[in-house]
C-alpha positions as a Markdown table, in Angstrom:
| # | Residue | x | y | z |
|---|---|---|---|---|
| 1 | Met | -11.5 | 54.4 | 84.5 |
| 2 | Arg | -12.2 | 52.0 | 87.4 |
| 3 | Leu | -11.3 | 53.2 | 90.8 |
| 4 | Leu | -10.8 | 50.2 | 93.2 |
| 5 | Arg | -9.9 | 49.7 | 96.8 |
| 6 | Ser | -8.7 | 46.2 | 97.8 |
| 7 | Met | -9.8 | 45.3 | 101.3 |
| 8 | Ser | -7.1 | 42.7 | 101.7 |
| 9 | Asp | -3.9 | 43.3 | 103.7 |
| 10 | Ala | -2.3 | 40.2 | 102.2 |
| 11 | Pro | 0.8 | 41.1 | 99.8 |
| 12 | Ala | 0.4 | 37.9 | 97.9 |
| 13 | Gln | -3.4 | 38.6 | 97.2 |
| 14 | Asn | -2.9 | 42.2 | 96.3 |
| 15 | Gly | 0.1 | 41.3 | 94.0 |
| 16 | Ala | -2.1 | 38.6 | 92.3 |
| 17 | Leu | -4.8 | 41.3 | 91.9 |
| 18 | Glu | -2.5 | 43.6 | 90.1 |
| 19 | Arg | -1.4 | 40.6 | 87.7 |
| 20 | Arg | -4.9 | 39.8 | 87.1 |
| 21 | Phe | -5.9 | 43.2 | 86.0 |
| 22 | Leu | -2.6 | 43.5 | 83.9 |
| 23 | Ser | -3.6 | 40.2 | 82.0 |
| 24 | Glu | -6.8 | 41.7 | 80.8 |
| 25 | Gln | -7.3 | 42.1 | 77.1 |
| 26 | Pro | -6.2 | 45.2 | 75.4 |
| 27 | Gly | -9.1 | 47.7 | 75.4 |
| 28 | Ala | -10.1 | 46.8 | 78.9 |
| 29 | Pro | -10.9 | 49.8 | 81.1 |
| 30 | Asp | -7.9 | 51.7 | 82.8 |
| 31 | Ile | -7.7 | 50.8 | 86.5 |
| 32 | Leu | -6.5 | 52.9 | 89.6 |
| 33 | Leu | -6.1 | 50.4 | 92.4 |
| 34 | Phe | -5.3 | 51.3 | 96.1 |
| 35 | Tyr | -4.5 | 48.9 | 98.9 |
| 36 | Ile | -2.6 | 48.7 | 102.3 |
| 37 | Asn | -0.4 | 45.6 | 103.0 |
| 38 | Arg | 0.4 | 44.2 | 106.4 |
| 39 | Pro | 4.2 | 44.3 | 107.2 |
| 40 | Ser | 6.2 | 43.0 | 104.2 |
| 41 | Val | 9.1 | 43.4 | 102.1 |
| 42 | Ile | 8.6 | 43.4 | 98.3 |
| 43 | Val | 11.8 | 42.8 | 96.1 |
| 44 | Gly | 12.2 | 44.0 | 92.5 |
| 45 | Arg | 12.1 | 41.2 | 89.9 |
| 46 | Asn | 15.8 | 41.7 | 88.9 |
| 47 | Gln | 17.3 | 41.8 | 92.4 |
| 48 | Arg | 18.9 | 39.2 | 94.7 |
| 49 | Met | 16.8 | 38.9 | 97.9 |
| 50 | Glu | 19.6 | 38.3 | 100.3 |
| 51 | Ala | 21.5 | 41.4 | 99.1 |
| 52 | Glu | 18.6 | 43.8 | 99.8 |
| 53 | Val | 16.8 | 42.1 | 102.7 |
| 54 | Asp | 17.7 | 41.0 | 106.2 |
| 55 | Thr | 15.8 | 37.8 | 105.9 |
| 56 | Ala | 16.7 | 36.6 | 109.4 |
| 57 | Tyr | 15.3 | 39.8 | 110.9 |
| 58 | Cys | 12.2 | 39.5 | 108.8 |
| 59 | Arg | 11.5 | 36.0 | 109.9 |
| 60 | Glu | 12.0 | 37.0 | 113.5 |
| 61 | Glu | 9.6 | 39.9 | 113.2 |
| 62 | Gly | 7.0 | 38.2 | 111.1 |
| 63 | Ile | 7.6 | 40.3 | 108.1 |
| 64 | Glu | 6.7 | 38.6 | 104.8 |
| 65 | Val | 9.0 | 38.8 | 101.9 |
| 66 | Phe | 7.8 | 38.5 | 98.3 |
| 67 | Arg | 9.0 | 39.2 | 94.7 |
| 68 | Arg | 7.1 | 41.4 | 92.3 |
| 69 | Ile | 6.9 | 41.3 | 88.5 |
| 70 | Ser | 8.2 | 44.9 | 88.1 |
| 71 | Gly | 11.8 | 46.1 | 88.3 |
| 72 | Gly | 13.1 | 48.8 | 90.7 |
| 73 | Gly | 14.3 | 48.5 | 94.2 |
| 74 | Thr | 13.2 | 46.7 | 97.3 |
| 75 | Val | 10.6 | 48.4 | 99.4 |
| 76 | Tyr | 9.2 | 48.0 | 103.0 |
| 77 | Gln | 5.5 | 48.1 | 103.5 |
| 78 | Asp | 3.2 | 48.2 | 106.5 |
| 79 | Tyr | -0.1 | 49.6 | 107.9 |
| 80 | Gly | 1.3 | 53.1 | 107.5 |
| 81 | Asn | 1.9 | 52.8 | 103.8 |
| 82 | Ile | -0.5 | 53.2 | 100.9 |
| 83 | Asn | 0.0 | 51.3 | 97.7 |
| 84 | Tyr | -1.3 | 52.6 | 94.4 |
| 85 | Ala | -1.3 | 51.0 | 91.0 |
| 86 | Phe | -2.3 | 52.4 | 87.5 |
| 87 | Ile | -3.0 | 49.6 | 85.1 |
| 88 | Cys | -3.9 | 50.6 | 81.5 |
| 89 | Gly | -3.5 | 49.9 | 77.9 |
| 90 | Glu | -0.5 | 51.1 | 75.8 |
| 91 | Thr | -1.1 | 54.1 | 73.6 |
| 92 | Asp | 0.8 | 56.0 | 70.9 |
| 93 | Val | 2.6 | 57.8 | 73.7 |
| 94 | Pro | 5.8 | 55.9 | 74.6 |
| 95 | Phe | 5.8 | 54.7 | 78.2 |
| 96 | Pro | 8.7 | 56.9 | 79.4 |
| 97 | Asp | 6.6 | 59.9 | 78.3 |
| 98 | Arg | 3.5 | 58.8 | 80.1 |
| 99 | Asp | 2.9 | 61.0 | 83.3 |
| 100 | Phe | 1.6 | 58.6 | 85.8 |
| 101 | Ala | 3.0 | 60.5 | 88.7 |
| 102 | Thr | 1.0 | 63.6 | 88.0 |
| 103 | Pro | -2.5 | 62.4 | 89.3 |
| 104 | Leu | -1.0 | 61.4 | 92.7 |
| 105 | Arg | 1.1 | 64.7 | 92.8 |
| 106 | Asn | -2.1 | 66.8 | 92.1 |
| 107 | Ala | -4.0 | 64.8 | 94.8 |
| 108 | Leu | -1.3 | 65.7 | 97.3 |
| 109 | His | -1.2 | 69.3 | 96.2 |
| 110 | Ala | -4.9 | 69.5 | 97.0 |
| 111 | Phe | -4.2 | 68.5 | 100.5 |
| 112 | Gly | -1.6 | 71.1 | 100.9 |
| 113 | Val | 1.5 | 68.8 | 100.3 |
| 114 | Ala | 4.0 | 70.3 | 97.8 |
| 115 | Val | 5.7 | 67.4 | 96.0 |
| 116 | Thr | 7.9 | 67.1 | 92.9 |
| 117 | Val | 8.5 | 64.2 | 90.6 |
| 118 | Gly | 12.1 | 62.9 | 90.5 |
| 119 | Arg | 13.9 | 61.5 | 87.5 |
| 120 | Arg | 12.9 | 57.9 | 88.4 |
| 121 | Lys | 9.3 | 59.0 | 88.8 |
| 122 | Glu | 9.5 | 59.0 | 92.6 |
| 123 | Leu | 7.7 | 61.7 | 94.5 |
| 124 | Leu | 9.7 | 64.0 | 96.7 |
| 125 | Ala | 8.9 | 66.4 | 99.4 |
| 126 | Gly | 11.8 | 68.7 | 99.4 |
| 127 | Glu | 14.8 | 66.3 | 99.3 |
| 128 | Arg | 13.0 | 63.4 | 100.9 |
| 129 | Lys | 11.3 | 60.6 | 99.0 |
| 130 | Ile | 7.8 | 59.9 | 100.0 |
| 131 | Ser | 6.9 | 57.5 | 97.1 |
| 132 | Gly | 8.9 | 55.0 | 95.2 |
| 133 | Thr | 7.6 | 53.5 | 91.9 |
| 134 | Ala | 8.2 | 50.7 | 89.5 |
| 135 | Ser | 6.7 | 49.5 | 86.2 |
| 136 | His | 6.0 | 46.5 | 84.0 |
| 137 | Ile | 4.8 | 46.2 | 80.5 |
| 138 | Thr | 3.4 | 43.1 | 78.9 |
| 139 | Arg | 1.0 | 42.3 | 76.0 |
| 140 | Gly | -0.2 | 45.7 | 75.3 |
| 141 | Arg | -0.8 | 46.5 | 79.1 |
| 142 | Ile | 1.1 | 48.7 | 81.4 |
| 143 | Leu | 1.5 | 48.3 | 85.3 |
| 144 | Phe | 2.8 | 51.5 | 87.1 |
| 145 | His | 2.6 | 51.1 | 90.9 |
| 146 | Gly | 4.1 | 52.8 | 93.9 |
| 147 | Thr | 4.2 | 53.2 | 97.6 |
| 148 | Leu | 3.3 | 56.3 | 99.6 |
| 149 | Leu | 4.8 | 56.6 | 103.0 |
| 150 | Tyr | 2.2 | 58.0 | 105.4 |
| 151 | Arg | 2.9 | 56.6 | 108.9 |
| 152 | Thr | 5.4 | 53.8 | 108.1 |
| 153 | Asp | 7.8 | 52.6 | 110.8 |
| 154 | Leu | 10.9 | 53.9 | 109.3 |
| 155 | Asp | 13.1 | 52.4 | 112.0 |
| 156 | Arg | 11.7 | 48.9 | 111.1 |
| 157 | Met | 12.0 | 49.7 | 107.5 |
| 158 | Ser | 15.7 | 50.4 | 107.7 |
| 159 | Arg | 16.4 | 47.3 | 109.7 |
| 160 | Ala | 14.4 | 45.1 | 107.3 |
| 161 | Leu | 16.2 | 46.5 | 104.2 |
| 162 | Arg | 19.7 | 45.9 | 105.6 |
| 163 | Gly | 20.9 | 43.1 | 103.3 |
| 164 | Asn | 24.4 | 41.8 | 102.4 |
| 165 | Pro | 25.7 | 43.7 | 99.3 |
| 166 | Ala | 28.4 | 41.2 | 98.9 |
| 167 | Leu | 25.8 | 38.7 | 97.8 |
| 168 | Arg | 24.5 | 41.0 | 95.0 |
| 169 | Gly | 26.7 | 39.8 | 92.1 |
| 170 | Arg | 25.4 | 41.3 | 88.9 |
| 171 | Cys | 21.8 | 41.7 | 90.0 |
| 172 | Ile | 20.2 | 45.2 | 90.3 |
| 173 | Ala | 20.9 | 47.2 | 93.5 |
| 174 | Ser | 18.4 | 49.3 | 95.3 |
| 175 | Val | 19.2 | 53.1 | 95.2 |
| 176 | Pro | 18.8 | 54.4 | 98.9 |
| 177 | Ser | 17.4 | 57.7 | 99.4 |
| 178 | Pro | 16.4 | 60.0 | 102.4 |
| 179 | Val | 12.7 | 59.2 | 103.1 |
| 180 | Ala | 10.0 | 60.8 | 105.2 |
| 181 | Asn | 6.4 | 60.1 | 106.2 |
| 182 | Leu | 3.8 | 62.5 | 105.0 |
| 183 | Ala | 2.1 | 62.6 | 108.3 |
| 184 | Asp | 5.2 | 63.9 | 109.9 |
| 185 | Leu | 5.9 | 66.5 | 107.3 |
| 186 | Thr | 2.5 | 67.9 | 107.3 |
| 187 | Gly | 1.2 | 67.3 | 110.8 |
| 188 | His | -1.9 | 65.5 | 109.5 |
| 189 | Pro | -3.8 | 63.9 | 112.3 |
| 190 | Asp | -5.5 | 61.4 | 110.1 |
| 191 | Ser | -4.8 | 57.7 | 110.3 |
| 192 | Thr | -3.4 | 56.0 | 107.2 |
| 193 | Thr | -7.0 | 54.5 | 106.5 |
| 194 | Ala | -8.6 | 57.9 | 106.8 |
| 195 | Phe | -6.1 | 59.6 | 104.5 |
| 196 | Leu | -6.6 | 56.8 | 102.0 |
| 197 | Glu | -10.2 | 57.6 | 102.1 |
| 198 | Lys | -9.6 | 61.2 | 101.3 |
| 199 | Leu | -7.5 | 60.1 | 98.4 |
| 200 | Leu | -10.3 | 58.0 | 97.0 |
| 201 | Leu | -12.7 | 60.9 | 97.2 |
| 202 | Phe | -10.3 | 63.1 | 95.5 |
| 203 | Phe | -10.0 | 60.7 | 92.5 |
| 204 | Glu | -13.8 | 60.0 | 92.6 |
| 205 | Asp | -14.3 | 63.7 | 91.8 |
| 206 | Cys | -11.3 | 63.7 | 89.4 |
| 207 | Tyr | -12.5 | 60.8 | 87.3 |
| 208 | Gly | -16.2 | 61.1 | 87.8 |
| 209 | Val | -16.4 | 57.5 | 89.2 |
| 210 | Lys | -17.3 | 55.8 | 92.5 |
| 211 | Thr | -14.8 | 53.6 | 94.4 |
| 212 | Ala | -15.6 | 49.8 | 94.1 |
| 213 | His | -14.2 | 47.5 | 96.8 |
| 214 | Cys | -12.5 | 44.2 | 95.9 |
């Protein structure tokens, strides 16, 4: 296992980093990658952007909009959100039975946050979603990535994700859910960066590796 922390806040660069690791040959080491993007909206590969995103608002606010290679719904990210990505080879265990959500759930449990895994592999604190996930499989490699709401601007998120459903056609719709920030639920005083550092220390101990910066 390689534990990586991208120091870039550029959504395009971090997306390219995920794709680069995904394109490695079968047998390459498994990777757990963390990063924090500047304000941006990331659209699922099978969605119509205008149906999910208020593109005019995003332009006015300087919120970048990108499309990712995985499915799932559209997400908003900013400096209050932590992104994580598991990138690994396929095994004899079918992908739907692989439990990628458990390591992050265990980390949050260690910090006193009781979370459960939903049917779409999202993480829930009570009835509120704190982490949405998506996945992509190609050439014997799996990408499973997600967001972790810590101090995200939820008002700005709601505004940015106010697209026009009439433009959706047959494209995939996002599934809206009540959301919450971890910091609000727990009262943790840490900044998002400080909380990420604690997560990295947890996974260093869990996997017996040191974090490499990229």
